[in-house]
Coordinates of C-alpha atoms in Angstrom, one line a residue:
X894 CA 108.2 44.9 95.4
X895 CA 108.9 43.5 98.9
X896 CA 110.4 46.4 99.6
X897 CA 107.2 48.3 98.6
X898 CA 104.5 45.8 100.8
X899 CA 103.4 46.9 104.2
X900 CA 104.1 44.7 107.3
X901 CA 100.5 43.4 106.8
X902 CA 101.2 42.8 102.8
X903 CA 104.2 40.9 104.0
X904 CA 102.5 38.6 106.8
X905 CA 99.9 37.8 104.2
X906 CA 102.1 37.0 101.8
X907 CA 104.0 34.9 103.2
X908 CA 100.9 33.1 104.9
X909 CA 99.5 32.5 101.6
X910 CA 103.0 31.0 100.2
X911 CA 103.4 28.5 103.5
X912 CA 99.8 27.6 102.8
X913 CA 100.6 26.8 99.1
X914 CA 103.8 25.0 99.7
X915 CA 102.3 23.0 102.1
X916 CA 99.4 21.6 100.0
X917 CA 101.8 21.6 96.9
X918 CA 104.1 19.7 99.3
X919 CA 101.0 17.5 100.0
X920 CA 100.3 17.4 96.2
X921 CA 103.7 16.1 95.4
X922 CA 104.4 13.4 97.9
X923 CA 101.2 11.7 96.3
X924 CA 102.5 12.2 92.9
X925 CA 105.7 10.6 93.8
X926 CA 104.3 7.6 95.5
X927 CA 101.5 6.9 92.5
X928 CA 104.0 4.8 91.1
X929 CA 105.1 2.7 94.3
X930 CA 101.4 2.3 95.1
X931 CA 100.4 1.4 91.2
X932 CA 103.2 -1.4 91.4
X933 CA 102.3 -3.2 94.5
X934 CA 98.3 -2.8 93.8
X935 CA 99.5 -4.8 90.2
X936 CA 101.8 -7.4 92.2
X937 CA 98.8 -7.7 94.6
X938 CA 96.1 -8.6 92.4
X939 CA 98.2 -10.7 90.7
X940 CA 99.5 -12.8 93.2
X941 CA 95.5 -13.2 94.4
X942 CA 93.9 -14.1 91.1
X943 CA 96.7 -17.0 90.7
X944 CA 96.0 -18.6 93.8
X945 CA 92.3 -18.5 93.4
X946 CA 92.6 -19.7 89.8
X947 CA 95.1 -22.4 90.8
X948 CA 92.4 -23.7 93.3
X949 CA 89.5 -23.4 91.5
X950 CA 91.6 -25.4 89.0
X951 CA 92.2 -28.4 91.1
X952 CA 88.7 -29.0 91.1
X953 CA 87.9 -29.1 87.2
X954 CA 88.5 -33.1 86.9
X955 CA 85.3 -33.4 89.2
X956 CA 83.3 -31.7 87.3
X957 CA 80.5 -33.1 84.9
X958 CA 81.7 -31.0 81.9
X959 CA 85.5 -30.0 82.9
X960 CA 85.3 -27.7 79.2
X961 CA 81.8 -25.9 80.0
X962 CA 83.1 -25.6 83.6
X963 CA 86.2 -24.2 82.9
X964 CA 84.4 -21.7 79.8
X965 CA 82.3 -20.2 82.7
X966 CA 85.0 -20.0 84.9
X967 CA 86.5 -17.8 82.5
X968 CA 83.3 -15.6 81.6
X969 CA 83.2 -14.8 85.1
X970 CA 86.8 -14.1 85.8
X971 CA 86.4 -11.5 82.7
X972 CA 84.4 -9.4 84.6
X973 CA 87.3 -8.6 87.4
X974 CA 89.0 -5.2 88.0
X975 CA 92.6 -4.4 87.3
X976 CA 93.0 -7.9 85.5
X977 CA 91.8 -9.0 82.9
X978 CA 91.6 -13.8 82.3
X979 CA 91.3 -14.9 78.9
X980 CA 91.5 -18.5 78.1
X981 CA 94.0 -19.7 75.5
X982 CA 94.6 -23.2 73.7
X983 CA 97.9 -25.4 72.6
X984 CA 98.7 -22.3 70.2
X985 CA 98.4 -19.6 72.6
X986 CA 95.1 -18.5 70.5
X987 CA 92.5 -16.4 73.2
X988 CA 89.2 -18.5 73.2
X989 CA 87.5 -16.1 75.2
X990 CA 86.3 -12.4 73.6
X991 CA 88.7 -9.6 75.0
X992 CA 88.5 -7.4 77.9
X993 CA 86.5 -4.4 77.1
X994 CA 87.7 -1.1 77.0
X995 CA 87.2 2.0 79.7
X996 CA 84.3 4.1 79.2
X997 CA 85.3 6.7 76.6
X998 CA 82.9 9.2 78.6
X999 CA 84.6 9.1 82.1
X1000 CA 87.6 11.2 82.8
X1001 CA 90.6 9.4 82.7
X1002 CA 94.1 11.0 84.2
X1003 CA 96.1 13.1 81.9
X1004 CA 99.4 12.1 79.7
X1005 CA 101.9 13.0 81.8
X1006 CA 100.8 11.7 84.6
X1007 CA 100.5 8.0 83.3
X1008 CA 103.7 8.5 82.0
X1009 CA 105.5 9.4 84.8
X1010 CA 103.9 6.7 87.1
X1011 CA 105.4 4.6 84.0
X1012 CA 102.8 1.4 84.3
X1013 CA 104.2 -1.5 83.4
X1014 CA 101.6 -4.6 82.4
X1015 CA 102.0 -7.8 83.9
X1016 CA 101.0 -11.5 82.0
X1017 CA 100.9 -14.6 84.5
X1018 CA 99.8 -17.8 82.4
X1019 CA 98.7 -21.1 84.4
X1020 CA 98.6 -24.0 82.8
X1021 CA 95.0 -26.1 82.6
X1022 CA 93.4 -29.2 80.3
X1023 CA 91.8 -27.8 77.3
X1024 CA 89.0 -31.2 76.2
X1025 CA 92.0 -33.4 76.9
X1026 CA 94.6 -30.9 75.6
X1027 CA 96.9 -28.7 77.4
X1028 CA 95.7 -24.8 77.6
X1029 CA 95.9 -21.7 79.9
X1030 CA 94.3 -19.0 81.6
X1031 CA 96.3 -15.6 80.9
X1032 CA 96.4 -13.5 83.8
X1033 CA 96.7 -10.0 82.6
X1034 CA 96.9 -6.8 84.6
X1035 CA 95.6 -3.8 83.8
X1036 CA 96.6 -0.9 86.3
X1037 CA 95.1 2.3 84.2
X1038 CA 92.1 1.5 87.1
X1039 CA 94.3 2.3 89.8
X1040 CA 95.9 4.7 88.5
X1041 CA 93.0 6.8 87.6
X1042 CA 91.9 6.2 91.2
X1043 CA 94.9 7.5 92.3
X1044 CA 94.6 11.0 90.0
X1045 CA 90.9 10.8 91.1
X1046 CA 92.3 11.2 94.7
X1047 CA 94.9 13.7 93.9
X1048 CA 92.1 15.8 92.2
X1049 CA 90.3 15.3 95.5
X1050 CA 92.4 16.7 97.7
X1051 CA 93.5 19.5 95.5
X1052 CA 90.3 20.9 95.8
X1053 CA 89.2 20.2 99.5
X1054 CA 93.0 21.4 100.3
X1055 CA 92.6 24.4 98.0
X1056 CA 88.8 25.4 99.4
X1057 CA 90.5 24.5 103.2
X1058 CA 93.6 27.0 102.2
X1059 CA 91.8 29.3 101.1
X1060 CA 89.7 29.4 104.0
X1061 CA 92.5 29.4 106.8
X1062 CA 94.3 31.8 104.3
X1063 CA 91.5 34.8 104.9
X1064 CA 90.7 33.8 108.4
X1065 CA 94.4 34.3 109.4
X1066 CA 94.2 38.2 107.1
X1067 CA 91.5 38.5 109.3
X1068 CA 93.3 37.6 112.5
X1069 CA 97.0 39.6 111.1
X1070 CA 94.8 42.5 110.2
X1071 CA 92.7 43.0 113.8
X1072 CA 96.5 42.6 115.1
X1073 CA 98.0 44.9 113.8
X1074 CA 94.9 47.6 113.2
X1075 CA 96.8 49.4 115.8
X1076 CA 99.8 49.9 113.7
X1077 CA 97.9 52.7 111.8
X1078 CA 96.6 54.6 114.8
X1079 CA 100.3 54.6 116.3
X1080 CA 101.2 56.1 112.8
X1081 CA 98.6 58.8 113.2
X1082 CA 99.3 59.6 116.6
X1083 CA 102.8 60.2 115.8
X1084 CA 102.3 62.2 113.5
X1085 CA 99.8 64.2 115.4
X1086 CA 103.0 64.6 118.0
X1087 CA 105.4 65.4 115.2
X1088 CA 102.8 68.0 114.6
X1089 CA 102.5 69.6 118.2
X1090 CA 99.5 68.1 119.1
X1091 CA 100.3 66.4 122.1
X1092 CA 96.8 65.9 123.4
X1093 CA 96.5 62.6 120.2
X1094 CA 96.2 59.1 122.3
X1095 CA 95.7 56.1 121.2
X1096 CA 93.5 53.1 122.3
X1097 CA 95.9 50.1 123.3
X1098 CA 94.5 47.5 121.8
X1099 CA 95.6 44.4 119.6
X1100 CA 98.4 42.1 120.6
X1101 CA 100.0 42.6 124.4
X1102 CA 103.1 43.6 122.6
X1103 CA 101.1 46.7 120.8
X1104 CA 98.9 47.4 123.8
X1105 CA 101.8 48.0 125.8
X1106 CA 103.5 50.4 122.6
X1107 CA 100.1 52.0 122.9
X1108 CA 100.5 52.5 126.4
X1109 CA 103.5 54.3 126.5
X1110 CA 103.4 56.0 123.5
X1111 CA 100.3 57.8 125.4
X1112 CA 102.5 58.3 128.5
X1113 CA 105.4 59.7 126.0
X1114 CA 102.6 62.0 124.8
X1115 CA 101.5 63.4 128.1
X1116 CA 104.8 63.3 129.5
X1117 CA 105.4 66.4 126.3
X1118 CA 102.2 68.0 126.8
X1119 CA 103.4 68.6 130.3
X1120 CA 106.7 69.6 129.5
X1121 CA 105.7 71.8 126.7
X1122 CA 103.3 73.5 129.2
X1123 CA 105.7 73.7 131.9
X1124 CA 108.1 75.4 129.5
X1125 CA 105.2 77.6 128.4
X1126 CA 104.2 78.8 132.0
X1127 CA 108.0 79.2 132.9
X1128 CA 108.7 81.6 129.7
X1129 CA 105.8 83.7 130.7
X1130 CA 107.1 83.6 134.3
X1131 CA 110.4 84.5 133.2
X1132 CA 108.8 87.2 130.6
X1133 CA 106.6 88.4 134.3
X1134 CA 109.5 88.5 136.3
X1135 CA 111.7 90.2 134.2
X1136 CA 109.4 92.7 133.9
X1137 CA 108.7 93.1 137.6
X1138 CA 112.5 93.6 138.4
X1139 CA 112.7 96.1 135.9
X1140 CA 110.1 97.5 137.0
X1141 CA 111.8 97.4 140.7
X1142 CA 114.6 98.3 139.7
X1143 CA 113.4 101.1 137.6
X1144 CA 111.4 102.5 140.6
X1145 CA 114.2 102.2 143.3
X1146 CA 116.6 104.1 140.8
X1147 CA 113.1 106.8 140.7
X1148 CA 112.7 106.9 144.0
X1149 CA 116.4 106.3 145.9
X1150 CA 118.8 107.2 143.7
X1151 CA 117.2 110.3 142.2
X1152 CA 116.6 112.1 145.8
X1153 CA 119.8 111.0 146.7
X1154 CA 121.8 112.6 143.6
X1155 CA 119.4 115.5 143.8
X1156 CA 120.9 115.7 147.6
X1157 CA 124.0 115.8 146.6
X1158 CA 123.8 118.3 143.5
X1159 CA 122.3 120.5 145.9
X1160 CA 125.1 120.0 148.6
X1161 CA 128.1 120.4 145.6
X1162 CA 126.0 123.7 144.6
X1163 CA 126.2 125.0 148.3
X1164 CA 129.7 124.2 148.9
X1165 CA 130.3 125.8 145.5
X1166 CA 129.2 128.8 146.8
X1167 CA 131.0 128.8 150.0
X1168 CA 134.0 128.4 147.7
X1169 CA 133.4 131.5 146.0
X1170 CA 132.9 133.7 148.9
X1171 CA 135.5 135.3 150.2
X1172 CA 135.4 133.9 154.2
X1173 CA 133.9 130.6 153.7
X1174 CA 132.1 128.8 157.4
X1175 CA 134.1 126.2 158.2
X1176 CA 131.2 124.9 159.9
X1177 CA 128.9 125.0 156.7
X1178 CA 131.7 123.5 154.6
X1179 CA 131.8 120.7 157.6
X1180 CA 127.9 120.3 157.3
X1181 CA 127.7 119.8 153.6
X1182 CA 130.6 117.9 153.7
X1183 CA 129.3 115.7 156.3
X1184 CA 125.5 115.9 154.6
X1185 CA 127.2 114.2 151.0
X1186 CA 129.4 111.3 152.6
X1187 CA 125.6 110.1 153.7
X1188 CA 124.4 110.0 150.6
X1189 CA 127.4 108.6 149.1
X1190 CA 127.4 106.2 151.9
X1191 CA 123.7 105.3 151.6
X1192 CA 124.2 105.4 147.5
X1193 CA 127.1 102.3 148.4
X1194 CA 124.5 100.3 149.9
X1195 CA 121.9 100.6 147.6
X1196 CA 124.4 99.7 144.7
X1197 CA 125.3 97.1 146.9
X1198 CA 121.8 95.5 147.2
X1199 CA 120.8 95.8 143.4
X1200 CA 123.9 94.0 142.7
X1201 CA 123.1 91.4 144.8
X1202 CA 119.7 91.1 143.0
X1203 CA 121.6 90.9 139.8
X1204 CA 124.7 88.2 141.0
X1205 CA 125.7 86.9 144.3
X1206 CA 128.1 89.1 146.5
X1207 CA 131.5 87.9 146.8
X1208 CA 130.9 84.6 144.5
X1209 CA 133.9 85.6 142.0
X1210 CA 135.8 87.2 144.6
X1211 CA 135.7 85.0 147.6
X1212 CA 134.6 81.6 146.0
X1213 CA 132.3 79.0 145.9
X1214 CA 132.8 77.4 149.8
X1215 CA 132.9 81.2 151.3
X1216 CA 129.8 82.6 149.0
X1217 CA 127.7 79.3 150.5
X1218 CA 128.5 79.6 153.7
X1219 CA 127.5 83.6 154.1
X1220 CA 124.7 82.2 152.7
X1221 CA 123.8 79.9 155.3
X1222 CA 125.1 82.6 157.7
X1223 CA 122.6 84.9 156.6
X1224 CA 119.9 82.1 157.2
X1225 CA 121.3 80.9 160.5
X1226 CA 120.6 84.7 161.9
X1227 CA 117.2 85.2 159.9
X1228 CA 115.9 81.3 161.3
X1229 CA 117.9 80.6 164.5
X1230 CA 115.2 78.0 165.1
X1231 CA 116.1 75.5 162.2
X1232 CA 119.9 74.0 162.1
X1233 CA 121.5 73.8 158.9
X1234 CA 124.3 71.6 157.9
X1235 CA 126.7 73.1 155.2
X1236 CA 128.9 69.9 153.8
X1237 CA 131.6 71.2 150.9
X1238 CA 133.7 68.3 149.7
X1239 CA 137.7 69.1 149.9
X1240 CA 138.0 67.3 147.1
X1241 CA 135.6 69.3 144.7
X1242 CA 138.2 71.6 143.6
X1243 CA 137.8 74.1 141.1
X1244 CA 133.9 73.9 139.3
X1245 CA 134.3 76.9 136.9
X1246 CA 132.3 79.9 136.6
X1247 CA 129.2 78.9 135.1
X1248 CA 129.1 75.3 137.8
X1249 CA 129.8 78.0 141.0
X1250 CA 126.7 80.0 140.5
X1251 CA 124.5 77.2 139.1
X1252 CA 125.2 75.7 142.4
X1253 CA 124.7 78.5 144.6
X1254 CA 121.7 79.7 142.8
X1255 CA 120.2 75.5 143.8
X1256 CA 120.5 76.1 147.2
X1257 CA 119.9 79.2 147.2
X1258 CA 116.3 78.6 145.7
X1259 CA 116.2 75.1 147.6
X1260 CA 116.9 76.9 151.0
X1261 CA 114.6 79.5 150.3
X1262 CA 111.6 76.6 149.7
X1263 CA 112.4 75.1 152.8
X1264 CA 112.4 78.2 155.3
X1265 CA 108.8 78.9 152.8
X1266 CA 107.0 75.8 152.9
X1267 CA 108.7 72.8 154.3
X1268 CA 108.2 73.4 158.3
X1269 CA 111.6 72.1 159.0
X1270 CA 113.8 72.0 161.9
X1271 CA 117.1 70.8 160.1
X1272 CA 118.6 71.0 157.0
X1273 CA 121.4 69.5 154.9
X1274 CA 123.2 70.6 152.5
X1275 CA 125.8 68.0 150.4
X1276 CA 128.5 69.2 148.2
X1277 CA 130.7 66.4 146.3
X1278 CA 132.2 65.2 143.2
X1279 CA 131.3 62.7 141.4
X1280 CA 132.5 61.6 137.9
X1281 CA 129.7 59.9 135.3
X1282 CA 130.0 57.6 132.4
X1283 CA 132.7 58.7 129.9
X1284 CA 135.0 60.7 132.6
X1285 CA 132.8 63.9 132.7
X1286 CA 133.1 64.9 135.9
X1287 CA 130.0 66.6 137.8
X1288 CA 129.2 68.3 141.2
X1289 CA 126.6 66.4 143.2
X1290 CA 124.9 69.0 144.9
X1291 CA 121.6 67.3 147.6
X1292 CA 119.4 69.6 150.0
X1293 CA 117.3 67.3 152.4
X1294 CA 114.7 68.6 154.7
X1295 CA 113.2 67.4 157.1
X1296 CA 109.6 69.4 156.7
X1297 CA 106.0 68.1 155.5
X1298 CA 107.2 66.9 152.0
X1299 CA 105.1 67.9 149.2
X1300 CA 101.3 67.3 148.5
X1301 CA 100.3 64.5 145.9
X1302 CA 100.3 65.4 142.9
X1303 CA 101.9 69.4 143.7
X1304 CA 104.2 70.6 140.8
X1305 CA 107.3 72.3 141.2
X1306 CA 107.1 75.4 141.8
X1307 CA 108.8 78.2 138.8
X1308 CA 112.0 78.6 140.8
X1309 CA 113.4 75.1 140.5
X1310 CA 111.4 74.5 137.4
X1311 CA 113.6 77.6 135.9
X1312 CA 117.1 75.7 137.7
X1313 CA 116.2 72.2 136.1
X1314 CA 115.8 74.1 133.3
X1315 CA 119.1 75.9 133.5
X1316 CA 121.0 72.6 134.5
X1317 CA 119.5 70.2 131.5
X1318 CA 120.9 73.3 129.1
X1319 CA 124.2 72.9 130.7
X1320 CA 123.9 68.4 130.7
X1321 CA 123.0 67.9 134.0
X1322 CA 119.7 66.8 136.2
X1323 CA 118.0 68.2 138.8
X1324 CA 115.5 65.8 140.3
X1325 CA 113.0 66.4 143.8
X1326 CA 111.9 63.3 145.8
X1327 CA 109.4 64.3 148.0
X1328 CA 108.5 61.6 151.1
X1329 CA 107.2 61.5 154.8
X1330 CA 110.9 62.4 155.7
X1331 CA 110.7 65.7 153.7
X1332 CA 112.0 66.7 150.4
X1333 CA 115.2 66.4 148.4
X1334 CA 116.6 68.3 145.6
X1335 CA 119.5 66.5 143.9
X1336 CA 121.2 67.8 141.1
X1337 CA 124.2 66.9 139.0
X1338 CA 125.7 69.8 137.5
X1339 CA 128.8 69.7 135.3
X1340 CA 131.7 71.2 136.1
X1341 CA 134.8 72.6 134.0
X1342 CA 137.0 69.7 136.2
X1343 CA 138.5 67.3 133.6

């Protein structure tokens, strides 16, 4: 059943249970000192209506009538609470009529209660002249009074504790229940995320503790909704750009590489013919000779560019250090103006295949961003291990500028998008700090170094 009972259910249960313990707690420590309190109330009364009968005693022998005086004496004494006076002769034989009893009518405290308060009734007799003969008052106690006084009392607060209980017991549901009213609209807008709807948000409200669960639930959900779009925008980029190089490449193979084998189809056909005559021109073999090393020549260098498109030149066979600095190279004599900084750890060592063109493709892409957009005049560019929790080892790989920096609020553009990407598939991070010092693309990419 617990098991079953929401967090609510639970707070209000046990609300209601400290609320009952403590008025039965109440309840009980009344019930245990009835008896204590019955006792000295008896002792009490006693103890006061022996003194005042002793003294009022004293003065009977100056009396006119010491019997009459001492017969009113006793009338009046009858009509006391809690004791009860009777006046007795020689023989111990009550001259005075007995104590009535409680009214039959009023509610009187139940069986077990008088028995486990356990009265006990107490007789004092003091000794008086009776018309020249010894007699007695008989101090009796009677503590049924205060002991229904005391049930009256328990009854009392039982029911002002019970109305007062009752009464903190739905204000504090009221309070539990405005706390935690945002418990259900954090269910719901999970569930909205679980479903792909990363537009839900909730209202922070409640406790500071919810608020704040409120708060960054919503950043969590933005934080998605961006990413999800991000990932969106850069499929269809990569859908659009694969479909442009294609296309590229489909038209340079059209429009290059078709004239060129046509060329040369035409050139084999000539010298074909020259073959077959009997006095072939040296001079027309030379010529189409000549005519189809071009084209083979220019063929080289078109092959050559397309497979740069498709993998950097050189990056298997000449390695990571020689591929980055041709790199540079190349931009050193397209951007003589801006100086570039090439740092390559010597203790990097061997990164793998995967690790050397993930790195070369970052500053490739972060190189290219700089000479596009950043205004710079210097550049750096910071190679180095570095070796993360649990002894994977990583390549720290950080481009600074020192350009304009990035506008507020400007998203990365779908070239590193695609690399951060490409690196969070392989483990690592890429992140971009933009500042009035320029920007700077750090990334951690793991390498096959154990």
């Amino acid at each position: 059943m617990w098991q079953n009972l929401s967090l609510r259910g639970r707070i209000n249960l046990l609300l209601a249970l400290l609320l009952a313990l403590g008025l039965a707690v109440n309840i009980g420590r009344q019930v245990a000192e009835a008896g204590p309190r019955v006792q000295a109330e008896d002792q009490s009364v006693i103890r006061l209506a022996r003194e005042f009968i002793e003294m009022i005693v004293a003065d009977l022998n100056e009396a006119p009538d010491p019997d009459a005086r001492l017969n009113q004496i006793a009338r009046d004494l009858s009509r006391l609470r809690h004791v009860s006076i009777a006046l007795h002769d020689s023989g111990g034989n009550p001259l005075t009529p007995p104590r009535l009893g409680a009214d039959t009518d009023t509610r009187g405290p139940p069986a077990w209660f008088v028995s486990l308060v356990h009265p006990e009734q107490t007789a004092v007799s003091v000794p008086v002249p009776l018309r020249g003969k010894p007699g007695s008052l008989v101090i009796t106690s009677h503590p049924d009074d205060e002991i229904a006084e005391i049930w009256d009392a328990i009854v009392t607060q039982l029911e002002v504790g019970s109305v007062i209980a009752l009464a903190l017991f739905l204000l504090m549901m009221k309070v539990v229940g405005r706390a935690l009213a945002p418990l259900q609209s954090l269910a719901e807008a999970m569930a909205k995320l679980e479903g792909g709807h990363y537009d839900a948000r909730v209202a922070p409200d409640g406790a500071p503790e919810l608020a704040a669960i409120c708060t960054k639930l919503n950043h969590l959900a933005a934080t998605l909704h961006e990413a999800v779009e991000d990932k969106r925008r850069l499929a269809e980029r990569a859908v659009s750009l694969q479909d442009i190089e294609r296309k590229e490449i489909a038209r340079e193979l059209h429009d290059e590489f078709g004239p060129y084998l046509f060329s040369l189809r035409a050139h084999a056909s000539a010298l074909a013919k020259q073959a077959d005559g009997r006095d072939p021109s040296a001079d027309a073999v030379r010529k189409h000779g000549s005519a189809m090393l071009e084209q083979i020549n220019a063929l080289q260098q078109f092959n050559r560019r397309v497979l740069e498109r498709l993998r950097p030149v050189g990056l298997a066979e000449l390695g990571l250090r020689q591929a980055l600095e041709s790199l540079s190279r190349l931009w050193r004599e397209s951007r003589p103006d801006v100086a570039i900084e090439t740092v390559i750890s010597p203790a990097l060592g061997a990164t793998g295949e995967t690790a050397d063109l993930t790195i070369y493709r970052i500053v490739q892409e972060a190189l290219t961003n700089v000479f596009r957009h950043a205004g710079a005049t210097s550049v750096s560019v910071v190679i180095e291990p570095v070796e993360q929790a649990g002894g994977r080892f990583c390549a720290r790989v950080r481009v600074s500028d020192n350009g304009r920096g990035m506008e507020p609020g400007q998203k990365l553009g779908f070239g590193l998008v695609g690399m951060r990407e490409r690196i969070l598939a392989l483990g690592g991070t890429l992140n971009v700090v933009s500042g009035d010092g320029g920007v700077t693309v750090e990334a951690l990419v793991p390498t096959a170094a154990t």
